[in-house]
Amino acid sequence: MARSTTRTAGLLAGTAALTLGLAACGSSDPAPTDAAAAAKLQVVASTDVWGSVAQAVGGDRVEVKSIINSPDKDPHEYESTPTDAASVENAKLLLRNGGGYDDFMTKLVDASGNQAPVVDAVTVSGLQPAEEAGHSEGDGHDHGEFNEHVWYSLPTVQKVAQSVATELGKADPAGAATYTANAQRFDAGVAQLSTKAAAIGKAHPGATVAVTEPVPDYLLETASLKDVTPEAFSEAVEEGNDPPAAVLQQTLAVFTAQPKVGALVLNAQTQSPTTDQVKQAATQNGVPIVDVTETLPAGTTDYTAWMGAQIDRLSSALDRR
């Protein structure tokens, strides 16, 4: 995720939140009792992507709070609040991405003294080389060494769901069978996504794409799509830096090369003059643009629906190739 960019996707979410807030203020109905919520296992996730996975597994036996719950919050720069701290302190299960992506969550957990289990998606994934494990933003971790956006790794998401089911079952033995069944159902849905993504590569052997950031790279690998973006470009954009002029020109040339690149995969949650130039080059040369996001769009709460829609857009773009 680019750090020094303008985040654009939060306006609709903010409007919806305001509308709901006004409706709540005008209602004379009593709010749901705190006792009902307290009876559920409290789960706190660093982002709504992982929160949606926890909700899919926990169902109505859990109450999930996602700290990053709107597209205009940047996990790299997020400053936690006392409310966040209280939620983490009282949680029975904690879920974070790891890999330096959401270090605010690690700090919250450490400060809370809460001994509840922590499911770390990067650790569960097994994708991070051992010598890089343990690095964080504060340690000067270079994102170019490891792609921490593991929620685009479908096998990782399946593993995380299973880990969540296991930990919830330990905390709530009476619900263990339910958690296992929910995780299996979720697993089957993600498996269908993997099949759908793999079908893209089979339908378009040798197809290439360009990206503004390495956010969706794991999904592109599943789809057997080759990323032809200069690595120095996507790394610079992810870190919020301007790429060298020569690197930018190499990137723009991707859209005039033959055979034509199949699509530009654009992180829709960030904007910068550099990415605008790339987007313009794609448009001028008839290259389809596929928007992807790091967090759930406004009004979306289901991981498989969200990821499935992104895969569908990618497939449609390649069909126009």
PDB file of C-alpha atoms in Angstrom:
ATOM      1  CA  MET A   1       0.000   0.000   0.000  1.00  0.00           C
ATOM      2  CA  ALA A   2       1.392   3.392  -0.922  1.00  0.00           C
ATOM      3  CA  ARG A   3       1.911   5.507   2.168  1.00  0.00           C
ATOM      4  CA  SER A   4       1.843   9.091   0.833  1.00  0.00           C
ATOM      5  CA  THR A   5      -1.192   8.874  -1.413  1.00  0.00           C
ATOM      6  CA  THR A   6      -4.794  10.018  -1.309  1.00  0.00           C
ATOM      7  CA  ARG A   7      -7.155   7.277  -0.244  1.00  0.00           C
ATOM      8  CA  THR A   8     -10.369   7.530  -2.266  1.00  0.00           C
ATOM      9  CA  ALA A   9     -12.713   4.725  -1.363  1.00  0.00           C
ATOM     10  CA  GLY A  10     -13.921   5.949   2.020  1.00  0.00           C
ATOM     11  CA  LEU A  11     -16.469   8.551   0.924  1.00  0.00           C
ATOM     12  CA  LEU A  12     -19.334   6.144   0.361  1.00  0.00           C
ATOM     13  CA  ALA A  13     -18.503   4.335   3.567  1.00  0.00           C
ATOM     14  CA  GLY A  14     -18.504   7.600   5.475  1.00  0.00           C
ATOM     15  CA  THR A  15     -21.836   8.625   3.975  1.00  0.00           C
ATOM     16  CA  ALA A  16     -23.372   5.297   4.848  1.00  0.00           C
ATOM     17  CA  ALA A  17     -22.048   5.524   8.394  1.00  0.00           C
ATOM     18  CA  LEU A  18     -23.491   9.022   8.802  1.00  0.00           C
ATOM     19  CA  THR A  19     -26.874   7.884   7.524  1.00  0.00           C
ATOM     20  CA  LEU A  20     -26.941   4.978   9.934  1.00  0.00           C
ATOM     21  CA  GLY A  21     -25.847   7.225  12.774  1.00  0.00           C
ATOM     22  CA  LEU A  22     -28.654   9.711  12.129  1.00  0.00           C
ATOM     23  CA  ALA A  23     -31.192   6.911  11.907  1.00  0.00           C
ATOM     24  CA  ALA A  24     -29.991   5.547  15.223  1.00  0.00           C
ATOM     25  CA  CYS A  25     -30.272   8.947  16.874  1.00  0.00           C
ATOM     26  CA  GLY A  26     -33.864   9.293  15.720  1.00  0.00           C
ATOM     27  CA  SER A  27     -34.966   5.867  16.889  1.00  0.00           C
ATOM     28  CA  SER A  28     -36.849   5.366  20.125  1.00  0.00           C
ATOM     29  CA  ASP A  29     -36.259   1.616  20.125  1.00  0.00           C
ATOM     30  CA  PRO A  30     -33.879   0.370  22.800  1.00  0.00           C
ATOM     31  CA  ALA A  31     -30.447  -0.751  21.668  1.00  0.00           C
ATOM     32  CA  PRO A  32     -29.606  -4.460  21.734  1.00  0.00           C
ATOM     33  CA  THR A  33     -28.606  -5.516  25.207  1.00  0.00           C
ATOM     34  CA  ASP A  34     -24.933  -5.654  26.026  1.00  0.00           C
ATOM     35  CA  ALA A  35     -25.571  -9.021  27.634  1.00  0.00           C
ATOM     36  CA  ALA A  36     -26.319 -10.608  24.265  1.00  0.00           C
ATOM     37  CA  ALA A  37     -23.046  -9.351  22.821  1.00  0.00           C
ATOM     38  CA  ALA A  38     -21.125 -10.310  25.943  1.00  0.00           C
ATOM     39  CA  ALA A  39     -22.367 -13.885  25.633  1.00  0.00           C
ATOM     40  CA  LYS A  40     -20.544 -14.166  22.322  1.00  0.00           C
ATOM     41  CA  LEU A  41     -16.814 -14.731  22.042  1.00  0.00           C
ATOM     42  CA  GLN A  42     -15.079 -11.426  21.433  1.00  0.00           C
ATOM     43  CA  VAL A  43     -12.742 -11.518  18.419  1.00  0.00           C
ATOM     44  CA  VAL A  44     -10.613  -8.583  17.288  1.00  0.00           C
ATOM     45  CA  ALA A  45      -9.025  -8.472  13.835  1.00  0.00           C
ATOM     46  CA  SER A  46      -6.600  -5.880  12.535  1.00  0.00           C
ATOM     47  CA  THR A  47      -8.507  -5.419   9.251  1.00  0.00           C
ATOM     48  CA  ASP A  48     -11.993  -6.144   8.006  1.00  0.00           C
ATOM     49  CA  VAL A  49     -10.624  -8.659   5.512  1.00  0.00           C
ATOM     50  CA  TRP A  50      -9.431 -10.895   8.327  1.00  0.00           C
ATOM     51  CA  GLY A  51     -12.470  -9.925  10.372  1.00  0.00           C
ATOM     52  CA  SER A  52     -14.695 -11.296   7.612  1.00  0.00           C
ATOM     53  CA  VAL A  53     -12.821 -14.601   7.726  1.00  0.00           C
ATOM     54  CA  ALA A  54     -13.272 -14.779  11.501  1.00  0.00           C
ATOM     55  CA  GLN A  55     -16.971 -13.988  11.140  1.00  0.00           C
ATOM     56  CA  ALA A  56     -17.437 -16.685   8.502  1.00  0.00           C
ATOM     57  CA  VAL A  57     -15.933 -19.260  10.857  1.00  0.00           C
ATOM     58  CA  GLY A  58     -17.438 -17.991  14.104  1.00  0.00           C
ATOM     59  CA  GLY A  59     -20.918 -17.280  12.813  1.00  0.00           C
ATOM     60  CA  ASP A  60     -23.417 -16.089  15.400  1.00  0.00           C
ATOM     61  CA  ARG A  61     -21.316 -17.405  18.292  1.00  0.00           C
ATOM     62  CA  VAL A  62     -18.766 -14.595  17.945  1.00  0.00           C
ATOM     63  CA  GLU A  63     -18.692 -10.807  17.994  1.00  0.00           C
ATOM     64  CA  VAL A  64     -15.998  -9.548  15.614  1.00  0.00           C
ATOM     65  CA  LYS A  65     -14.447  -6.085  15.756  1.00  0.00           C
ATOM     66  CA  SER A  66     -12.211  -5.044  12.869  1.00  0.00           C
ATOM     67  CA  ILE A  67      -9.943  -2.130  13.718  1.00  0.00           C
ATOM     68  CA  ILE A  68      -9.313  -1.150  10.094  1.00  0.00           C
ATOM     69  CA  ASN A  69     -12.916  -1.131   8.937  1.00  0.00           C
ATOM     70  CA  SER A  70     -13.059   1.468   6.183  1.00  0.00           C
ATOM     71  CA  PRO A  71     -11.086   1.979   2.966  1.00  0.00           C
ATOM     72  CA  ASP A  72      -9.656   5.325   4.083  1.00  0.00           C
ATOM     73  CA  LYS A  73      -7.680   3.862   6.987  1.00  0.00           C
ATOM     74  CA  ASP A  74      -4.096   2.892   6.164  1.00  0.00           C
ATOM     75  CA  PRO A  75      -2.720   0.020   8.297  1.00  0.00           C
ATOM     76  CA  HIS A  76       0.826   1.319   7.777  1.00  0.00           C
ATOM     77  CA  GLU A  77       0.010   4.664   9.362  1.00  0.00           C
ATOM     78  CA  TYR A  78      -2.885   3.830  11.666  1.00  0.00           C
ATOM     79  CA  GLU A  79      -2.705   5.170  15.212  1.00  0.00           C
ATOM     80  CA  SER A  80      -4.736   3.111  17.635  1.00  0.00           C
ATOM     81  CA  THR A  81      -7.332   4.590  19.983  1.00  0.00           C
ATOM     82  CA  PRO A  82      -8.274   3.850  23.605  1.00  0.00           C
ATOM     83  CA  THR A  83     -11.344   2.055  22.247  1.00  0.00           C
ATOM     84  CA  ASP A  84      -9.096  -0.214  20.176  1.00  0.00           C
ATOM     85  CA  ALA A  85      -6.974  -0.919  23.241  1.00  0.00           C
ATOM     86  CA  ALA A  86     -10.016  -1.856  25.314  1.00  0.00           C
ATOM     87  CA  SER A  87     -11.280  -4.185  22.589  1.00  0.00           C
ATOM     88  CA  VAL A  88      -7.939  -5.962  22.338  1.00  0.00           C
ATOM     89  CA  GLU A  89      -7.684  -6.255  26.111  1.00  0.00           C
ATOM     90  CA  ASN A  90     -11.037  -8.046  26.317  1.00  0.00           C
ATOM     91  CA  ALA A  91     -10.743 -10.259  23.234  1.00  0.00           C
ATOM     92  CA  LYS A  92     -10.723 -14.043  23.422  1.00  0.00           C
ATOM     93  CA  LEU A  93      -9.050 -14.326  19.999  1.00  0.00           C
ATOM     94  CA  LEU A  94      -6.879 -11.860  18.100  1.00  0.00           C
ATOM     95  CA  LEU A  95      -6.222 -11.933  14.371  1.00  0.00           C
ATOM     96  CA  ARG A  96      -3.586  -9.972  12.508  1.00  0.00           C
ATOM     97  CA  ASN A  97      -1.948 -10.042   9.096  1.00  0.00           C
ATOM     98  CA  GLY A  98       1.641  -9.854  10.300  1.00  0.00           C
ATOM     99  CA  GLY A  99       4.732  -9.417   8.161  1.00  0.00           C
ATOM    100  CA  GLY A 100       5.014  -5.737   9.092  1.00  0.00           C
ATOM    101  CA  TYR A 101       1.687  -4.852   7.491  1.00  0.00           C
ATOM    102  CA  ASP A 102      -0.259  -4.069  10.656  1.00  0.00           C
ATOM    103  CA  ASP A 103       2.305  -3.472  13.372  1.00  0.00           C
ATOM    104  CA  PHE A 104      -0.217  -1.354  15.272  1.00  0.00           C
ATOM    105  CA  MET A 105      -1.952  -4.609  16.159  1.00  0.00           C
ATOM    106  CA  THR A 106       1.214  -6.144  17.565  1.00  0.00           C
ATOM    107  CA  LYS A 107       1.749  -3.047  19.702  1.00  0.00           C
ATOM    108  CA  LEU A 108      -1.834  -3.179  20.961  1.00  0.00           C
ATOM    109  CA  VAL A 109      -1.524  -6.840  21.894  1.00  0.00           C
ATOM    110  CA  ASP A 110       1.809  -6.334  23.646  1.00  0.00           C
ATOM    111  CA  ALA A 111       0.506  -3.350  25.608  1.00  0.00           C
ATOM    112  CA  SER A 112      -2.719  -5.091  26.616  1.00  0.00           C
ATOM    113  CA  GLY A 113      -1.145  -7.984  28.469  1.00  0.00           C
ATOM    114  CA  ASN A 114      -3.895 -10.163  27.006  1.00  0.00           C
ATOM    115  CA  GLN A 115      -2.782 -13.779  26.789  1.00  0.00           C
ATOM    116  CA  ALA A 116      -5.479 -14.743  24.291  1.00  0.00           C
ATOM    117  CA  PRO A 117      -4.222 -16.622  21.225  1.00  0.00           C
ATOM    118  CA  VAL A 118      -3.093 -14.566  18.243  1.00  0.00           C
ATOM    119  CA  VAL A 119      -3.566 -15.933  14.735  1.00  0.00           C
ATOM    120  CA  ASP A 120      -0.873 -14.341  12.566  1.00  0.00           C
ATOM    121  CA  ALA A 121      -1.721 -14.840   8.890  1.00  0.00           C
ATOM    122  CA  VAL A 122       1.847 -14.480   7.621  1.00  0.00           C
ATOM    123  CA  THR A 123       3.086 -17.038  10.136  1.00  0.00           C
ATOM    124  CA  VAL A 124       0.255 -19.416   9.286  1.00  0.00           C
ATOM    125  CA  SER A 125       0.948 -18.984   5.565  1.00  0.00           C
ATOM    126  CA  GLY A 126       4.461 -20.402   5.722  1.00  0.00           C
ATOM    127  CA  LEU A 127       5.348 -18.069   2.846  1.00  0.00           C
ATOM    128  CA  GLN A 128       7.814 -15.821   4.651  1.00  0.00           C
ATOM    129  CA  PRO A 129      11.435 -17.010   4.576  1.00  0.00           C
ATOM    130  CA  ALA A 130      12.686 -17.903   8.036  1.00  0.00           C
ATOM    131  CA  GLU A 131      15.435 -15.282   7.954  1.00  0.00           C
ATOM    132  CA  GLU A 132      12.838 -12.540   7.429  1.00  0.00           C
ATOM    133  CA  ALA A 133      10.425 -13.664  10.137  1.00  0.00           C
ATOM    134  CA  GLY A 134      10.264 -11.301  13.082  1.00  0.00           C
ATOM    135  CA  HIS A 135      10.978  -8.153  11.084  1.00  0.00           C
ATOM    136  CA  SER A 136       8.593  -5.252  11.477  1.00  0.00           C
ATOM    137  CA  GLU A 137       8.161  -1.765  10.098  1.00  0.00           C
ATOM    138  CA  GLY A 138      10.237  -0.418  12.939  1.00  0.00           C
ATOM    139  CA  ASP A 139      13.052  -2.814  12.082  1.00  0.00           C
ATOM    140  CA  GLY A 140      13.439  -1.297   8.635  1.00  0.00           C
ATOM    141  CA  HIS A 141      11.855  -4.279   6.935  1.00  0.00           C
ATOM    142  CA  ASP A 142      12.054  -4.026   3.162  1.00  0.00           C
ATOM    143  CA  HIS A 143       8.709  -4.903   1.593  1.00  0.00           C
ATOM    144  CA  GLY A 144      10.589  -5.892  -1.559  1.00  0.00           C
ATOM    145  CA  GLU A 145      11.933  -8.938   0.265  1.00  0.00           C
ATOM    146  CA  PHE A 146       8.527 -10.413   1.084  1.00  0.00           C
ATOM    147  CA  ASN A 147       4.997  -9.735  -0.132  1.00  0.00           C
ATOM    148  CA  GLU A 148       2.978  -9.429   3.052  1.00  0.00           C
ATOM    149  CA  HIS A 149      -0.393  -9.117   1.306  1.00  0.00           C
ATOM    150  CA  VAL A 150      -1.206 -12.738   2.098  1.00  0.00           C
ATOM    151  CA  TRP A 151      -4.993 -12.329   2.020  1.00  0.00           C
ATOM    152  CA  TYR A 152      -4.573 -12.606  -1.770  1.00  0.00           C
ATOM    153  CA  SER A 153      -3.006 -16.040  -1.228  1.00  0.00           C
ATOM    154  CA  LEU A 154      -6.070 -18.275  -1.298  1.00  0.00           C
ATOM    155  CA  PRO A 155      -4.331 -21.264   0.351  1.00  0.00           C
ATOM    156  CA  THR A 156      -3.267 -18.930   3.164  1.00  0.00           C
ATOM    157  CA  VAL A 157      -6.826 -17.748   3.712  1.00  0.00           C
ATOM    158  CA  GLN A 158      -7.928 -21.375   3.999  1.00  0.00           C
ATOM    159  CA  LYS A 159      -5.195 -22.046   6.559  1.00  0.00           C
ATOM    160  CA  VAL A 160      -6.153 -18.977   8.571  1.00  0.00           C
ATOM    161  CA  ALA A 161      -9.795 -20.057   8.653  1.00  0.00           C
ATOM    162  CA  GLN A 162      -8.762 -23.456   9.980  1.00  0.00           C
ATOM    163  CA  SER A 163      -6.555 -21.850  12.639  1.00  0.00           C
ATOM    164  CA  VAL A 164      -9.425 -19.594  13.692  1.00  0.00           C
ATOM    165  CA  ALA A 165     -11.736 -22.611  13.977  1.00  0.00           C
ATOM    166  CA  THR A 166      -9.191 -24.438  16.117  1.00  0.00           C
ATOM    167  CA  GLU A 167      -8.670 -21.522  18.502  1.00  0.00           C
ATOM    168  CA  LEU A 168     -12.372 -20.733  18.787  1.00  0.00           C
ATOM    169  CA  GLY A 169     -13.042 -24.383  19.547  1.00  0.00           C
ATOM    170  CA  LYS A 170     -10.547 -24.262  22.408  1.00  0.00           C
ATOM    171  CA  ALA A 171     -12.149 -21.139  23.849  1.00  0.00           C
ATOM    172  CA  ASP A 172     -15.688 -22.439  23.322  1.00  0.00           C
ATOM    173  CA  PRO A 173     -15.718 -26.258  23.296  1.00  0.00           C
ATOM    174  CA  ALA A 174     -19.507 -26.333  23.031  1.00  0.00           C
ATOM    175  CA  GLY A 175     -19.226 -24.606  19.663  1.00  0.00           C
ATOM    176  CA  ALA A 176     -16.231 -26.539  18.339  1.00  0.00           C
ATOM    177  CA  ALA A 177     -18.261 -28.640  15.909  1.00  0.00           C
ATOM    178  CA  THR A 178     -19.969 -25.523  14.579  1.00  0.00           C
ATOM    179  CA  TYR A 179     -16.663 -23.747  14.037  1.00  0.00           C
ATOM    180  CA  THR A 180     -15.238 -26.764  12.234  1.00  0.00           C
ATOM    181  CA  ALA A 181     -18.277 -27.037   9.974  1.00  0.00           C
ATOM    182  CA  ASN A 182     -18.209 -23.313   9.224  1.00  0.00           C
ATOM    183  CA  ALA A 183     -14.502 -23.457   8.394  1.00  0.00           C
ATOM    184  CA  GLN A 184     -15.080 -26.397   6.062  1.00  0.00           C
ATOM    185  CA  ARG A 185     -17.861 -24.520   4.293  1.00  0.00           C
ATOM    186  CA  PHE A 186     -15.655 -21.453   3.970  1.00  0.00           C
ATOM    187  CA  ASP A 187     -12.771 -23.606   2.747  1.00  0.00           C
ATOM    188  CA  ALA A 188     -14.963 -25.021  -0.013  1.00  0.00           C
ATOM    189  CA  GLY A 189     -15.912 -21.517  -1.114  1.00  0.00           C
ATOM    190  CA  VAL A 190     -12.278 -20.426  -1.287  1.00  0.00           C
ATOM    191  CA  ALA A 191     -11.407 -23.603  -3.199  1.00  0.00           C
ATOM    192  CA  GLN A 192     -13.952 -22.552  -5.816  1.00  0.00           C
ATOM    193  CA  LEU A 193     -12.190 -19.201  -6.041  1.00  0.00           C
ATOM    194  CA  SER A 194      -8.886 -20.986  -6.648  1.00  0.00           C
ATOM    195  CA  THR A 195     -10.452 -23.016  -9.437  1.00  0.00           C
ATOM    196  CA  LYS A 196     -11.932 -19.889 -10.993  1.00  0.00           C
ATOM    197  CA  ALA A 197      -8.600 -18.042 -10.810  1.00  0.00           C
ATOM    198  CA  ALA A 198      -6.651 -20.973 -12.260  1.00  0.00           C
ATOM    199  CA  ALA A 199      -9.103 -21.107 -15.163  1.00  0.00           C
ATOM    200  CA  ILE A 200      -7.939 -17.644 -16.238  1.00  0.00           C
ATOM    201  CA  GLY A 201      -4.441 -18.909 -16.931  1.00  0.00           C
ATOM    202  CA  LYS A 202      -5.743 -21.960 -18.760  1.00  0.00           C
ATOM    203  CA  ALA A 203      -7.932 -19.781 -20.969  1.00  0.00           C
ATOM    204  CA  HIS A 204      -5.134 -17.271 -21.614  1.00  0.00           C
ATOM    205  CA  PRO A 205      -1.791 -19.115 -21.599  1.00  0.00           C
ATOM    206  CA  GLY A 206       1.173 -16.763 -21.535  1.00  0.00           C
ATOM    207  CA  ALA A 207      -0.942 -13.716 -20.696  1.00  0.00           C
ATOM    208  CA  THR A 208       0.769 -10.796 -18.980  1.00  0.00           C
ATOM    209  CA  VAL A 209      -0.400  -8.004 -16.693  1.00  0.00           C
ATOM    210  CA  ALA A 210       0.996  -4.834 -15.178  1.00  0.00           C
ATOM    211  CA  VAL A 211       0.393  -3.733 -11.589  1.00  0.00           C
ATOM    212  CA  THR A 212       0.717  -0.479  -9.704  1.00  0.00           C
ATOM    213  CA  GLU A 213       1.672  -2.329  -6.505  1.00  0.00           C
ATOM    214  CA  PRO A 214       2.415  -5.972  -5.628  1.00  0.00           C
ATOM    215  CA  VAL A 215      -0.779  -6.198  -3.547  1.00  0.00           C
ATOM    216  CA  PRO A 216      -2.516  -8.846  -5.751  1.00  0.00           C
ATOM    217  CA  ASP A 217       0.591 -10.802  -6.771  1.00  0.00           C
ATOM    218  CA  TYR A 218      -0.383 -14.041  -5.009  1.00  0.00           C
ATOM    219  CA  LEU A 219      -3.685 -14.078  -6.875  1.00  0.00           C
ATOM    220  CA  LEU A 220      -1.930 -13.372 -10.165  1.00  0.00           C
ATOM    221  CA  GLU A 221       0.325 -16.355  -9.521  1.00  0.00           C
ATOM    222  CA  THR A 222      -2.723 -18.556  -8.970  1.00  0.00           C
ATOM    223  CA  ALA A 223      -4.071 -17.294 -12.296  1.00  0.00           C
ATOM    224  CA  SER A 224      -0.705 -18.012 -13.992  1.00  0.00           C
ATOM    225  CA  LEU A 225      -0.442 -14.397 -15.127  1.00  0.00           C
ATOM    226  CA  LYS A 226       3.027 -12.924 -15.532  1.00  0.00           C
ATOM    227  CA  ASP A 227       3.601  -9.498 -14.013  1.00  0.00           C
ATOM    228  CA  VAL A 228       5.752  -7.515 -16.461  1.00  0.00           C
ATOM    229  CA  THR A 229       5.910  -4.336 -14.365  1.00  0.00           C
ATOM    230  CA  PRO A 230       9.463  -3.231 -13.559  1.00  0.00           C
ATOM    231  CA  GLU A 231       9.983  -4.319  -9.963  1.00  0.00           C
ATOM    232  CA  ALA A 232      11.527  -0.983  -9.026  1.00  0.00           C
ATOM    233  CA  PHE A 233       8.310   0.756 -10.066  1.00  0.00           C
ATOM    234  CA  SER A 234       5.836  -1.258  -8.006  1.00  0.00           C
ATOM    235  CA  GLU A 235       8.140  -1.220  -4.984  1.00  0.00           C
ATOM    236  CA  ALA A 236       8.509   2.570  -5.159  1.00  0.00           C
ATOM    237  CA  VAL A 237       4.752   3.081  -5.429  1.00  0.00           C
ATOM    238  CA  GLU A 238       4.093   0.730  -2.519  1.00  0.00           C
ATOM    239  CA  GLU A 239       6.473   2.715  -0.341  1.00  0.00           C
ATOM    240  CA  GLY A 240       4.891   6.022  -1.395  1.00  0.00           C
ATOM    241  CA  ASN A 241       7.944   7.123  -3.359  1.00  0.00           C
ATOM    242  CA  ASP A 242       8.302   8.461  -6.887  1.00  0.00           C
ATOM    243  CA  PRO A 243      10.121   5.948  -9.089  1.00  0.00           C
ATOM    244  CA  PRO A 244      13.166   7.154 -11.011  1.00  0.00           C
ATOM    245  CA  ALA A 245      12.251   8.760 -14.329  1.00  0.00           C
ATOM    246  CA  ALA A 246      13.856   5.931 -16.288  1.00  0.00           C
ATOM    247  CA  VAL A 247      11.832   3.340 -14.371  1.00  0.00           C
ATOM    248  CA  LEU A 248       8.620   5.249 -15.005  1.00  0.00           C
ATOM    249  CA  GLN A 249       9.361   5.359 -18.727  1.00  0.00           C
ATOM    250  CA  GLN A 250      10.033   1.613 -18.739  1.00  0.00           C
ATOM    251  CA  THR A 251       6.675   1.087 -17.061  1.00  0.00           C
ATOM    252  CA  LEU A 252       4.787   3.295 -19.506  1.00  0.00           C
ATOM    253  CA  ALA A 253       6.429   1.424 -22.383  1.00  0.00           C
ATOM    254  CA  VAL A 254       4.768  -1.776 -21.170  1.00  0.00           C
ATOM    255  CA  PHE A 255       1.471  -0.507 -22.585  1.00  0.00           C
ATOM    256  CA  THR A 256       2.810   0.044 -26.100  1.00  0.00           C
ATOM    257  CA  ALA A 257       4.795  -3.180 -26.322  1.00  0.00           C
ATOM    258  CA  GLN A 258       3.720  -6.155 -28.417  1.00  0.00           C
ATOM    259  CA  PRO A 259       2.174  -8.522 -27.675  1.00  0.00           C
ATOM    260  CA  LYS A 260      -0.130  -6.224 -25.732  1.00  0.00           C
ATOM    261  CA  VAL A 261      -0.274  -6.577 -21.954  1.00  0.00           C
ATOM    262  CA  GLY A 262      -3.566  -8.136 -20.875  1.00  0.00           C
ATOM    263  CA  ALA A 263      -4.578  -5.723 -18.114  1.00  0.00           C
ATOM    264  CA  LEU A 264      -3.434  -3.118 -15.627  1.00  0.00           C
ATOM    265  CA  VAL A 265      -4.243  -4.250 -12.088  1.00  0.00           C
ATOM    266  CA  LEU A 266      -4.678  -1.071 -10.078  1.00  0.00           C
ATOM    267  CA  ASN A 267      -4.843  -0.629  -6.312  1.00  0.00           C
ATOM    268  CA  ALA A 268      -8.034   1.429  -6.257  1.00  0.00           C
ATOM    269  CA  GLN A 269      -7.506   2.614  -2.685  1.00  0.00           C
ATOM    270  CA  THR A 270      -4.501   4.767  -3.489  1.00  0.00           C
ATOM    271  CA  GLN A 271      -3.876   7.565  -5.950  1.00  0.00           C
ATOM    272  CA  SER A 272      -0.786   9.482  -6.918  1.00  0.00           C
ATOM    273  CA  PRO A 273       0.363  11.438  -9.957  1.00  0.00           C
ATOM    274  CA  THR A 274       2.537   8.463 -10.870  1.00  0.00           C
ATOM    275  CA  THR A 275      -0.270   5.918 -10.839  1.00  0.00           C
ATOM    276  CA  ASP A 276      -2.457   8.402 -12.720  1.00  0.00           C
ATOM    277  CA  GLN A 277       0.144   8.479 -15.492  1.00  0.00           C
ATOM    278  CA  VAL A 278       0.183   4.706 -15.672  1.00  0.00           C
ATOM    279  CA  LYS A 279      -3.597   4.530 -15.695  1.00  0.00           C
ATOM    280  CA  GLN A 280      -3.714   7.083 -18.515  1.00  0.00           C
ATOM    281  CA  ALA A 281      -1.182   5.090 -20.546  1.00  0.00           C
ATOM    282  CA  ALA A 282      -3.273   1.952 -20.149  1.00  0.00           C
ATOM    283  CA  THR A 283      -6.448   3.744 -21.211  1.00  0.00           C
ATOM    284  CA  GLN A 284      -4.825   5.376 -24.235  1.00  0.00           C
ATOM    285  CA  ASN A 285      -3.561   2.016 -25.456  1.00  0.00           C
ATOM    286  CA  GLY A 286      -6.761   0.090 -24.919  1.00  0.00           C
ATOM    287  CA  VAL A 287      -5.513  -1.943 -21.964  1.00  0.00           C
ATOM    288  CA  PRO A 288      -8.337  -2.885 -19.552  1.00  0.00           C
ATOM    289  CA  ILE A 289      -7.981  -1.665 -15.971  1.00  0.00           C
ATOM    290  CA  VAL A 290      -8.867  -4.017 -13.116  1.00  0.00           C
ATOM    291  CA  ASP A 291      -9.423  -2.386  -9.732  1.00  0.00           C
ATOM    292  CA  VAL A 292      -8.413  -4.312  -6.618  1.00  0.00           C
ATOM    293  CA  THR A 293      -8.483  -3.234  -2.975  1.00  0.00           C
ATOM    294  CA  GLU A 294      -6.699  -4.002   0.276  1.00  0.00           C
ATOM    295  CA  THR A 295      -9.780  -3.809   2.472  1.00  0.00           C
ATOM    296  CA  LEU A 296     -13.435  -4.609   1.923  1.00  0.00           C
ATOM    297  CA  PRO A 297     -15.387  -2.074  -0.144  1.00  0.00           C
ATOM    298  CA  ALA A 298     -18.244  -0.233   1.526  1.00  0.00           C
ATOM    299  CA  GLY A 299     -21.240  -2.491   1.969  1.00  0.00           C
ATOM    300  CA  THR A 300     -19.248  -5.720   1.572  1.00  0.00           C
ATOM    301  CA  THR A 301     -18.779  -8.097   4.502  1.00  0.00           C
ATOM    302  CA  ASP A 302     -18.105 -11.432   2.797  1.00  0.00           C
ATOM    303  CA  TYR A 303     -14.563 -12.431   1.819  1.00  0.00           C
ATOM    304  CA  THR A 304     -15.503 -14.916  -0.894  1.00  0.00           C
ATOM    305  CA  ALA A 305     -17.961 -12.511  -2.530  1.00  0.00           C
ATOM    306  CA  TRP A 306     -15.356  -9.737  -2.529  1.00  0.00           C
ATOM    307  CA  MET A 307     -12.513 -11.868  -3.855  1.00  0.00           C
ATOM    308  CA  GLY A 308     -14.790 -13.588  -6.346  1.00  0.00           C
ATOM    309  CA  ALA A 309     -15.839 -10.234  -7.804  1.00  0.00           C
ATOM    310  CA  GLN A 310     -12.188  -9.248  -8.247  1.00  0.00           C
ATOM    311  CA  ILE A 311     -11.409 -12.537  -9.981  1.00  0.00           C
ATOM    312  CA  ASP A 312     -14.405 -12.024 -12.264  1.00  0.00           C
ATOM    313  CA  ARG A 313     -13.163  -8.555 -13.224  1.00  0.00           C
ATOM    314  CA  LEU A 314      -9.714  -9.943 -13.963  1.00  0.00           C
ATOM    315  CA  SER A 315     -11.174 -12.718 -16.096  1.00  0.00           C
ATOM    316  CA  SER A 316     -13.364 -10.293 -18.034  1.00  0.00           C
ATOM    317  CA  ALA A 317     -10.387  -8.034 -18.710  1.00  0.00           C
ATOM    318  CA  LEU A 318      -8.343 -10.904 -20.120  1.00  0.00           C
ATOM    319  CA  ASP A 319     -11.296 -11.993 -22.249  1.00  0.00           C
ATOM    320  CA  ARG A 320     -11.092  -8.593 -23.958  1.00  0.00           C
ATOM    321  CA  ARG A 321      -7.394  -9.081 -24.637  1.00  0.00           C
TER     322      ARG A 321
END
